[in-house]
Coordinates of C-alpha atoms in Angstrom, one line a residue:
Chain A
M1 CA -31.7 30.6 75.8
D2 CA -32.8 28.9 72.8
K3 CA -36.1 26.8 72.9
E4 CA -34.0 23.5 72.6
F5 CA -32.0 24.3 75.6
F6 CA -35.2 25.8 77.5
T7 CA -37.0 22.5 76.8
I8 CA -34.2 20.3 78.0
S9 CA -34.0 22.4 81.2
C10 CA -37.8 21.6 81.8
F11 CA -36.9 17.8 82.1
S12 CA -33.5 18.2 83.9
N13 CA -32.4 15.2 86.0
A14 CA -29.1 13.1 86.7
L15 CA -30.0 10.5 84.1
I16 CA -30.1 13.1 81.2
G17 CA -27.3 14.7 79.4
D18 CA -25.3 12.0 77.9
D19 CA -25.7 10.4 74.4
A20 CA -27.8 7.7 76.3
A21 CA -29.1 7.2 79.6
V22 CA -27.4 4.4 81.7
I23 CA -29.8 2.2 83.9
D24 CA -28.2 -0.9 85.3
K25 CA -26.5 -2.9 82.5
N26 CA -28.4 -1.0 79.6
V27 CA -28.4 2.3 77.8
Y28 CA -31.4 4.1 76.2
C29 CA -31.7 6.8 73.8
K30 CA -33.8 8.5 71.4
D31 CA -33.2 10.7 68.4
L32 CA -35.6 12.1 65.9
F33 CA -34.9 12.2 62.1
C34 CA -37.3 14.4 60.3
E35 CA -37.8 16.0 56.8
G36 CA -37.0 19.6 56.8
T37 CA -34.8 19.4 59.9
H38 CA -32.5 16.7 59.0
F39 CA -33.0 16.0 55.3
K40 CA -34.9 16.9 52.2
R41 CA -36.8 13.9 50.4
E42 CA -34.9 14.8 47.1
W43 CA -31.6 14.4 48.9
L44 CA -31.9 10.9 50.2
S45 CA -33.7 7.8 48.9
P46 CA -36.3 6.3 51.2
Y47 CA -33.8 3.4 51.7
Q48 CA -31.1 6.0 52.8
I49 CA -33.6 7.9 55.2
G50 CA -34.3 4.7 57.0
Q51 CA -30.6 3.6 57.2
K52 CA -29.3 7.2 58.4
A53 CA -32.4 7.2 61.0
M54 CA -31.0 4.0 62.5
L55 CA -27.3 4.8 62.3
V56 CA -27.5 8.0 64.2
N57 CA -29.2 6.1 67.0
I58 CA -27.0 3.3 66.9
S59 CA -23.9 5.8 67.0
D60 CA -25.3 7.1 70.4
V61 CA -25.3 3.5 71.8
I62 CA -21.7 2.7 70.4
V63 CA -20.0 5.7 72.1
M64 CA -21.4 4.6 75.5
N65 CA -19.7 1.4 75.1
A66 CA -22.8 -0.6 74.6
R67 CA -24.1 -2.8 71.9
P68 CA -27.6 -1.9 70.3
K69 CA -30.2 -4.5 70.8
Y70 CA -33.7 -3.2 70.3
A71 CA -35.4 -0.3 68.5
L72 CA -38.9 1.2 69.0
L73 CA -39.9 3.3 65.8
G74 CA -42.3 6.2 65.6
L75 CA -43.0 6.7 61.9
I76 CA -44.8 9.9 60.7
L77 CA -45.7 9.1 56.9
P78 CA -46.8 11.9 54.5
K79 CA -49.9 11.3 52.5
N80 CA -48.1 11.1 49.2
I81 CA -45.8 8.5 50.0
C82 CA -46.4 5.2 48.1
E83 CA -46.1 1.5 49.4
A84 CA -42.8 1.0 47.2
E85 CA -41.4 3.9 49.1
I86 CA -42.6 2.7 52.4
L87 CA -41.0 -0.9 51.7
E88 CA -37.7 0.8 50.6
L89 CA -37.7 2.9 53.9
S90 CA -38.4 -0.4 55.9
R91 CA -35.6 -2.2 53.8
G92 CA -33.1 0.7 54.9
I93 CA -34.1 0.5 58.6
N94 CA -34.2 -3.5 58.5
D95 CA -30.8 -3.8 56.7
T96 CA -29.1 -1.6 59.1
C97 CA -30.7 -3.2 62.3
K98 CA -29.5 -6.6 60.9
K99 CA -26.0 -5.3 60.4
F100 CA -25.7 -4.2 63.8
G101 CA -27.7 -7.0 65.5
V102 CA -30.8 -4.8 66.5
S103 CA -34.4 -6.1 66.6
V104 CA -37.2 -3.7 65.9
I105 CA -39.7 -4.6 68.7
G106 CA -42.4 -2.2 68.2
G107 CA -43.6 1.4 67.5
D108 CA -46.3 3.5 66.1
T109 CA -47.3 4.7 62.5
I110 CA -49.4 7.9 61.6
A111 CA -50.1 9.9 58.7
G112 CA -48.5 13.5 58.6
E113 CA -47.5 16.1 56.1
K114 CA -43.8 15.4 56.4
L115 CA -41.7 12.2 56.7
G116 CA -40.5 11.8 60.3
I117 CA -38.9 8.9 62.1
S118 CA -38.5 8.7 65.8
V119 CA -36.2 6.1 67.0
S120 CA -35.6 4.8 70.6
M121 CA -32.8 2.5 70.9
I122 CA -31.9 0.1 73.8
G123 CA -28.3 -1.2 74.2
E124 CA -26.5 -3.5 76.6
L125 CA -23.2 -2.2 78.2
L126 CA -20.2 -4.2 77.3
G127 CA -18.3 -2.8 80.2
K128 CA -18.1 0.6 82.0
A129 CA -20.2 3.2 80.2
T130 CA -18.2 5.9 78.6
L131 CA -19.8 9.1 79.7
R132 CA -19.2 12.6 78.7
N133 CA -18.0 13.7 82.4
G134 CA -15.0 11.5 82.8
L135 CA -12.5 13.5 81.0
K136 CA -9.2 14.2 83.2
K137 CA -6.8 16.9 83.3
G138 CA -3.8 15.7 81.1
D139 CA -5.8 13.4 79.0
Y140 CA -5.5 13.4 75.2
I141 CA -8.6 14.3 73.2
A142 CA -9.1 12.6 70.0
F143 CA -11.7 11.8 67.3
T144 CA -12.0 8.9 64.7
G145 CA -11.9 8.9 60.9
E146 CA -11.9 12.3 59.0
L147 CA -14.1 15.3 59.6
G148 CA -15.6 17.8 57.2
K149 CA -16.9 15.3 54.7
S150 CA -20.3 15.4 56.0
L151 CA -20.4 19.2 55.8
K152 CA -19.1 19.1 52.2
G153 CA -21.8 16.7 51.3
L154 CA -24.5 18.7 52.6
K155 CA -23.1 21.9 50.8
T156 CA -23.2 20.0 47.6
L157 CA -26.8 19.0 48.2
Q158 CA -27.8 22.5 49.1
N159 CA -26.3 23.8 45.8
K160 CA -28.4 21.2 44.0
G161 CA -25.1 18.9 43.2
E162 CA -25.3 15.2 43.6
I163 CA -23.4 13.0 46.2
C164 CA -22.5 9.5 46.3
A165 CA -24.4 6.8 48.2
N166 CA -21.3 6.4 50.5
S167 CA -21.0 10.0 51.2
R168 CA -20.6 10.6 54.9
F169 CA -23.7 12.7 54.8
V170 CA -25.8 9.8 53.5
A171 CA -24.2 7.0 55.4
P172 CA -22.1 7.7 58.6
N173 CA -19.4 5.2 58.9
L174 CA -19.7 4.2 62.5
K175 CA -16.4 3.0 64.3
D176 CA -17.8 0.3 66.5
K177 CA -14.8 -2.1 66.1
F178 CA -12.3 0.4 67.2
F179 CA -14.5 2.1 70.0
Y180 CA -15.4 -1.3 71.6
K181 CA -11.9 -2.5 71.8
A182 CA -10.5 1.2 73.0
A183 CA -13.5 1.6 75.5
K184 CA -11.4 0.2 78.4
Y185 CA -9.0 2.9 78.0
V186 CA -11.4 5.8 77.3
T187 CA -12.0 8.3 79.9
S188 CA -14.7 10.2 78.2
A189 CA -16.7 10.1 74.9
M190 CA -19.5 11.4 72.9
D191 CA -20.4 11.2 69.0
I192 CA -19.8 14.2 66.8
S193 CA -23.2 15.2 65.7
D194 CA -23.2 19.1 66.1
G195 CA -19.7 19.5 64.8
L196 CA -16.5 18.9 66.7
A197 CA -16.1 22.6 68.3
T198 CA -19.8 22.5 69.7
D199 CA -19.4 18.8 70.9
L200 CA -16.1 19.4 72.5
Q201 CA -17.6 22.2 74.2
K202 CA -20.5 19.9 75.6
L203 CA -17.8 17.3 76.6
T204 CA -15.7 19.6 78.4
K205 CA -18.5 21.4 80.1
A206 CA -19.9 18.0 81.5
S207 CA -16.2 17.2 82.7
K208 CA -15.8 20.8 84.1
K209 CA -12.6 21.0 82.0
G210 CA -10.7 23.2 79.6
V211 CA -8.4 22.3 76.6
K212 CA -5.2 23.0 75.0
M213 CA -5.3 22.7 71.2
I214 CA -2.3 20.7 69.9
K215 CA -3.2 20.2 66.4
K216 CA -4.2 23.0 64.0
L217 CA -7.6 21.8 62.5
S218 CA -9.6 23.4 59.6
L219 CA -12.8 25.4 60.0
A220 CA -14.5 22.5 58.2
Q221 CA -13.2 20.0 60.6
L222 CA -14.3 22.1 63.6
K223 CA -17.9 22.9 62.3
S224 CA -19.1 19.8 60.1
G225 CA -22.0 18.4 62.0
E226 CA -23.5 15.0 61.4
E227 CA -20.2 13.3 61.3
Y228 CA -21.1 10.2 63.8
E229 CA -17.4 9.8 64.3
A230 CA -16.3 9.4 67.9
L231 CA -14.9 12.2 70.1
F232 CA -13.1 10.7 73.0
S233 CA -10.3 11.0 75.7
F234 CA -7.7 8.8 77.2
S235 CA -4.8 8.8 79.5
P236 CA -1.3 9.4 77.8
K237 CA -0.1 6.5 79.5
N238 CA -2.5 4.5 77.2
L239 CA -1.3 6.2 73.9
A240 CA 0.5 3.2 72.6
K241 CA -2.7 0.9 73.4
I242 CA -5.0 3.4 71.6
K243 CA -2.5 3.4 68.6
H244 CA -2.2 -0.3 68.4
I245 CA -6.2 -0.8 68.5
A246 CA -6.3 2.0 65.8
R247 CA -3.7 0.1 63.4
Q248 CA -5.4 -3.2 64.3
T249 CA -8.9 -2.0 63.3
R250 CA -7.6 0.1 60.4
T251 CA -9.1 3.2 62.0
K252 CA -7.8 6.9 61.6
V253 CA -7.3 8.5 65.0
T254 CA -6.4 12.2 65.4
I255 CA -5.1 13.5 68.6
F256 CA -5.9 17.3 68.7
A257 CA -6.0 18.7 72.3
I258 CA -5.2 17.9 75.9
A259 CA -7.6 18.5 78.8
T260 CA -6.6 21.3 81.0
K261 CA -8.1 22.8 84.2
G262 CA -10.7 25.5 83.3
S263 CA -13.2 25.6 80.7
Y264 CA -13.6 25.7 76.9
K265 CA -15.9 27.8 74.9
T266 CA -16.3 27.8 71.0
H267 CA -17.2 30.7 68.8
A268 CA -17.6 28.2 65.9
K269 CA -21.1 27.7 64.9
S270 CA -22.3 24.2 64.6
H271 CA -23.2 23.5 61.0
H272 CA -25.7 20.8 60.0
F273 CA -29.0 21.0 58.1
Chain B
M1 CA -54.4 -2.8 52.8
D2 CA -54.1 0.5 54.2
K3 CA -50.7 2.4 54.7
E4 CA -50.5 1.6 58.4
F5 CA -51.1 -1.9 58.2
F6 CA -48.9 -2.2 55.1
T7 CA -46.0 -0.3 57.2
I8 CA -46.6 -2.7 60.2
S9 CA -46.2 -5.6 58.1
C10 CA -42.7 -4.5 56.8
F11 CA -41.5 -5.0 60.4
S12 CA -43.3 -8.2 61.3
N13 CA -41.7 -10.3 64.0
A14 CA -42.6 -12.4 67.1
L15 CA -42.1 -9.4 69.4
I16 CA -44.5 -6.9 67.6
G17 CA -48.2 -6.8 67.9
D18 CA -49.2 -6.5 71.4
D19 CA -49.7 -3.2 73.5
A20 CA -45.9 -3.4 74.2
A21 CA -43.2 -5.8 73.5
V22 CA -41.9 -8.1 76.5
I23 CA -38.4 -8.9 76.9
D24 CA -37.3 -10.5 80.1
K25 CA -38.9 -8.8 83.0
N26 CA -39.6 -5.6 81.1
V27 CA -42.1 -3.9 78.5
Y28 CA -41.4 -1.6 75.7
C29 CA -43.8 0.5 73.8
K30 CA -44.0 3.7 72.0
D31 CA -47.0 5.9 71.0
L32 CA -46.9 9.1 69.0
F33 CA -49.3 12.0 70.1
C34 CA -49.5 14.3 67.2
E35 CA -51.3 17.8 66.5
G36 CA -53.6 17.2 63.5
T37 CA -53.8 13.4 64.0
H38 CA -54.6 13.1 67.7
F39 CA -55.6 16.7 68.7
K40 CA -56.0 20.4 67.6
R41 CA -54.0 22.7 69.7
E42 CA -57.3 24.6 70.4
W43 CA -58.7 21.6 72.0
L44 CA -56.1 21.0 74.6
S45 CA -54.1 23.2 76.6
P46 CA -50.3 22.4 76.6
Y47 CA -50.7 20.9 80.0
Q48 CA -53.3 18.6 78.7
I49 CA -51.3 17.7 75.8
G50 CA -48.3 16.8 77.9
Q51 CA -50.7 14.8 80.1
K52 CA -52.5 12.7 77.5
A53 CA -49.3 12.1 75.6
M54 CA -48.0 10.2 78.8
L55 CA -51.2 8.5 79.7
V56 CA -51.8 6.8 76.4
N57 CA -48.2 5.1 76.8
I58 CA -48.6 4.5 80.6
S59 CA -52.1 2.8 79.5
D60 CA -50.4 0.5 77.3
V61 CA -47.8 -0.5 80.0
I62 CA -50.8 -1.1 82.6
V63 CA -52.7 -3.6 80.6
M64 CA -49.5 -5.6 80.0
N65 CA -49.5 -5.9 84.0
A66 CA -46.4 -3.9 84.1
R67 CA -45.4 -0.7 86.1
P68 CA -44.2 2.1 84.0
K69 CA -40.8 3.1 85.0
Y70 CA -38.9 5.3 82.4
A71 CA -39.8 7.5 79.4
L72 CA -37.9 8.9 76.4
L73 CA -39.4 11.9 74.8
G74 CA -39.4 13.0 71.2
L75 CA -40.8 16.5 70.9
I76 CA -41.5 18.3 67.7
L77 CA -42.1 21.8 68.6
P78 CA -43.8 24.3 66.2
K79 CA -42.0 27.7 65.7
N80 CA -44.8 29.7 67.2
I81 CA -44.7 28.1 70.6
C82 CA -43.6 30.2 73.4
E83 CA -41.4 29.3 76.4
A84 CA -44.5 29.6 78.8
E85 CA -46.3 27.0 76.5
I86 CA -43.3 24.7 76.7
L87 CA -43.2 24.9 80.4
E88 CA -46.9 24.0 80.5
L89 CA -46.4 21.2 78.3
S90 CA -43.4 19.9 80.4
R91 CA -45.4 20.3 83.6
G92 CA -48.3 18.1 82.1
I93 CA -45.6 15.6 81.1
N94 CA -43.8 15.7 84.5
D95 CA -47.0 15.7 86.7
T96 CA -48.2 12.7 85.1
C97 CA -44.9 11.0 85.2
K98 CA -44.6 11.8 88.9
K99 CA -48.2 10.3 89.6
F100 CA -47.1 7.1 88.0
G101 CA -43.6 6.9 89.1
V102 CA -42.1 7.4 85.8
S103 CA -38.7 9.1 85.3
V104 CA -37.9 11.0 81.9
I105 CA -34.5 9.6 81.1
G106 CA -33.5 11.2 77.9
G107 CA -35.0 12.3 74.3
D108 CA -34.7 14.7 71.5
T109 CA -36.2 18.0 70.6
I110 CA -36.5 19.7 67.2
A111 CA -38.4 22.5 65.6
G112 CA -41.1 21.5 63.2
E113 CA -44.4 22.8 61.8
K114 CA -46.9 21.0 64.2
L115 CA -46.6 19.8 67.8
G116 CA -45.7 16.3 68.2
I117 CA -44.7 14.1 71.0
S118 CA -43.1 10.9 70.5
V119 CA -43.0 8.7 73.8
S120 CA -41.2 5.5 74.3
M121 CA -42.0 3.9 77.7
I122 CA -40.3 1.2 79.8
G123 CA -42.1 -0.8 82.3
E124 CA -41.3 -3.6 84.7
L125 CA -43.7 -6.7 84.7
L126 CA -45.4 -7.2 88.0
G127 CA -46.0 -10.9 87.4
K128 CA -47.0 -12.7 84.1
A129 CA -47.6 -10.3 81.0
T130 CA -51.4 -10.1 80.1
L131 CA -51.0 -10.7 76.1
R132 CA -53.7 -10.3 73.6
N133 CA -53.3 -13.9 72.5
G134 CA -54.3 -15.6 75.7
L135 CA -58.2 -15.6 75.5
K136 CA -59.7 -19.2 76.0
K137 CA -62.9 -20.6 74.7
G138 CA -65.5 -20.0 77.5
D139 CA -63.8 -16.9 79.1
Y140 CA -65.9 -13.8 79.9
I141 CA -64.8 -10.7 78.0
A142 CA -65.3 -7.5 79.8
F143 CA -64.2 -3.7 80.0
T144 CA -63.5 -1.3 82.7
G145 CA -65.4 2.1 83.2
E146 CA -67.7 3.6 81.0
L147 CA -67.3 3.7 77.2
G148 CA -68.6 6.5 74.9
K149 CA -67.6 9.7 76.8
S150 CA -64.5 10.2 75.0
L151 CA -66.2 10.1 71.6
K152 CA -68.8 12.5 73.1
G153 CA -66.0 15.0 74.0
L154 CA -64.6 14.7 70.7
K155 CA -67.7 15.5 69.0
T156 CA -68.4 18.5 71.2
L157 CA -64.9 19.9 70.2
Q158 CA -65.4 19.0 66.5
N159 CA -68.8 21.2 66.8
K160 CA -66.6 23.9 68.4
G161 CA -68.2 23.2 72.0
E162 CA -66.2 23.2 75.1
I163 CA -65.6 20.1 77.3
C164 CA -64.3 19.8 80.9
A165 CA -60.9 19.3 82.0
N166 CA -61.9 15.9 83.4
S167 CA -63.5 14.8 80.3
R168 CA -62.1 11.4 79.3
F169 CA -61.2 12.7 75.8
V170 CA -58.8 15.2 77.6
A171 CA -57.7 12.9 80.6
P172 CA -58.2 9.1 80.3
N173 CA -58.8 7.6 83.9
L174 CA -56.5 4.8 83.8
K175 CA -57.7 1.8 85.8
D176 CA -54.3 0.6 87.2
K177 CA -55.3 -0.3 90.7
F178 CA -58.0 -2.6 89.5
F179 CA -55.9 -4.1 86.8
Y180 CA -52.8 -4.9 88.8
K181 CA -54.9 -6.7 91.2
A182 CA -57.0 -8.5 88.7
A183 CA -54.0 -9.5 86.5
K184 CA -53.4 -12.8 87.9
Y185 CA -56.8 -13.8 86.8
V186 CA -56.7 -12.2 83.5
T187 CA -56.2 -14.3 80.3
S188 CA -55.8 -11.7 77.8
A189 CA -56.0 -7.8 77.7
M190 CA -55.4 -4.7 75.7
D191 CA -56.4 -1.0 76.1
I192 CA -59.2 0.6 74.2
S193 CA -57.7 3.1 71.9
D194 CA -59.4 2.4 68.6
G195 CA -63.0 1.5 69.9
L196 CA -64.2 -1.7 71.7
A197 CA -65.4 -3.1 68.5
T198 CA -62.2 -2.7 66.6
D199 CA -59.9 -3.7 69.5
L200 CA -62.2 -6.7 70.4
Q201 CA -61.4 -7.8 66.8
K202 CA -57.7 -7.3 67.4
L203 CA -57.8 -9.3 70.6
T204 CA -59.8 -12.2 69.1
K205 CA -57.8 -12.3 66.1
A206 CA -54.5 -12.7 68.3
S207 CA -56.2 -15.2 70.1
K208 CA -57.7 -17.0 67.3
K209 CA -61.3 -17.0 68.8
G210 CA -64.7 -15.8 68.2
V211 CA -67.3 -14.0 70.5
K212 CA -70.9 -14.4 71.5
M213 CA -72.3 -11.1 72.8
I214 CA -74.3 -11.5 75.9
K215 CA -75.0 -7.8 76.6
K216 CA -76.4 -5.3 74.2
L217 CA -74.0 -2.3 73.8
S218 CA -74.9 1.1 72.2
L219 CA -73.0 2.1 69.0
A220 CA -71.3 4.8 70.9
Q221 CA -69.7 2.3 73.4
L222 CA -68.7 0.0 70.5
K223 CA -67.1 2.8 68.3
S224 CA -65.8 5.3 70.7
G225 CA -62.0 5.4 70.7
E226 CA -59.4 6.7 72.8
E227 CA -61.0 5.6 76.1
Y228 CA -57.9 3.9 77.5
E229 CA -60.0 1.5 79.7
A230 CA -59.0 -2.1 79.7
L231 CA -60.5 -4.7 77.5
F232 CA -59.7 -8.1 79.2
S233 CA -60.8 -11.6 79.7
F234 CA -60.9 -14.1 82.6
S235 CA -62.3 -17.7 83.2
P236 CA -65.9 -17.8 84.7
K237 CA -64.4 -19.7 87.6
N238 CA -62.8 -16.4 88.5
L239 CA -65.9 -14.1 88.3
A240 CA -66.5 -13.8 92.1
K241 CA -62.7 -12.8 92.5
I242 CA -62.9 -10.2 89.6
K243 CA -66.1 -8.9 91.1
H244 CA -64.5 -8.6 94.3
I245 CA -61.4 -6.7 93.2
A246 CA -63.8 -4.5 91.1
R247 CA -65.8 -3.5 94.3
Q248 CA -62.6 -3.2 96.4
T249 CA -61.1 -0.7 93.7
R250 CA -64.6 1.0 93.0
T251 CA -64.2 0.0 89.4
K252 CA -67.2 -0.4 87.3
V253 CA -66.5 -3.9 85.1
T254 CA -68.9 -4.6 82.3
I255 CA -69.1 -8.2 81.2
F256 CA -70.5 -8.2 77.6
A257 CA -69.2 -11.5 75.7
I258 CA -68.1 -14.8 76.0
A259 CA -65.3 -16.2 73.8
T260 CA -66.4 -18.9 71.4
K261 CA -64.5 -21.1 68.6
G262 CA -64.2 -19.2 65.3
S263 CA -63.4 -15.7 64.6
Y264 CA -64.9 -12.2 65.0
K265 CA -65.3 -9.4 62.4
T266 CA -66.7 -6.0 63.3
H267 CA -68.4 -3.6 60.7
A268 CA -68.3 -0.6 63.1
K269 CA -65.7 1.8 61.9
S270 CA -63.4 2.9 64.7
H271 CA -64.0 6.6 65.7
H272 CA -61.3 8.7 67.0
F273 CA -59.7 12.0 65.6

């Protein structure tokens, strides 16, 4: 058992285990975004760090079928960061919040050795919550967008190459417009943060189901983490509706599996920094 | 302008600036509790670290006149922490949550160099929120408990001495029973985390008032941070009621100043690790 899994097991309860916790009409989530674990400072500008810290949390709220509303920030600022960098970091945070209608309502700031951002996000459900445990036998399983680009960006950075500001590794492209419209037909959902194979294992475990793959995917598609595309399922009877919403919102949707009885275990290692 | 102040100024809005943000009937706050900034690992056991991380956040909720309900945890675990220590840390967190009726509803765990805990707390208002900006001219200003012990504990630790498990530096003694009963008479409040003088300056600045000191306090009382006692004000007409609640809940209350026109500026440096 790894330490992360052990730690989670120390706090186990019925509210924990989805992308966000659902209480009444609200959802609550928290993701850390830290130098050394999620990025190197030479890879991302302060603006991009602020932007991505918010996007990974907003992503969790969206795949619950909730609109992000409020954020609390915990900032660990290294001693060598200057005011111009702090300003850029805050601009990345504030611009992203504005784009998604989020207000920063509080937080805490301390000095530390490495840059770290802890974000807690509060969202408001738009309808029923789309949980991980709702996958039904026979459901189609699909993902939005294209997978593999985040891993490609990461590898380029690790090989000291340069990547564009619109690279998926820098700026995940959240599919909120598609997801909010599709949500009423969605039986289960989560975002792809650890890689499709690893996240599919989490989804099927929560739903106690297996999968039959109906489309050949590349290793890069299966392993690439930090994609922040939506992994979701729906009944075949709603296929036409999902396809219509995909066209309407110009969102690529790839159906790659059907839920079966049993369980699913991947051997693909998740791949993110 | 120091970096903390500059950073806060980058996120300024009307919801920010109190112990917690008030939205409808709820309050939201977030405090970091990190090795190197707030404690050394040789000073506190993993249990005590978990306990204090929760208490400092619960304190913020209480002085808003709200009951803590839910917590989100961000844990940065150093590579050399073992499972027994993680278990103790989680016991400190879970026991404290149980004592105050808090449920941990989610969070995130990563590996890092130093132990860090980011806590976001959601509370439910029990009546009107007790804000920092409600101090009126002529109000009595008071604090609960005794001040100075936290600083004494810290100094002992810094001199490589040992302190008891019930030292104020290890385990703040929150005055929830007193505060919830007194709240209806309280005109302004905050907890004492940076030291009485510094926090009084924050309170009077938020309320645009000055103070006349009516009781001589020691430097230790004025400077000792991390006390997590309540600093609060009330109208002289409610003095008998406040005294009655203090007796009823066996809470020491020291009235030390009266609010005046003008402003208050301290030269006492706040003193915490």
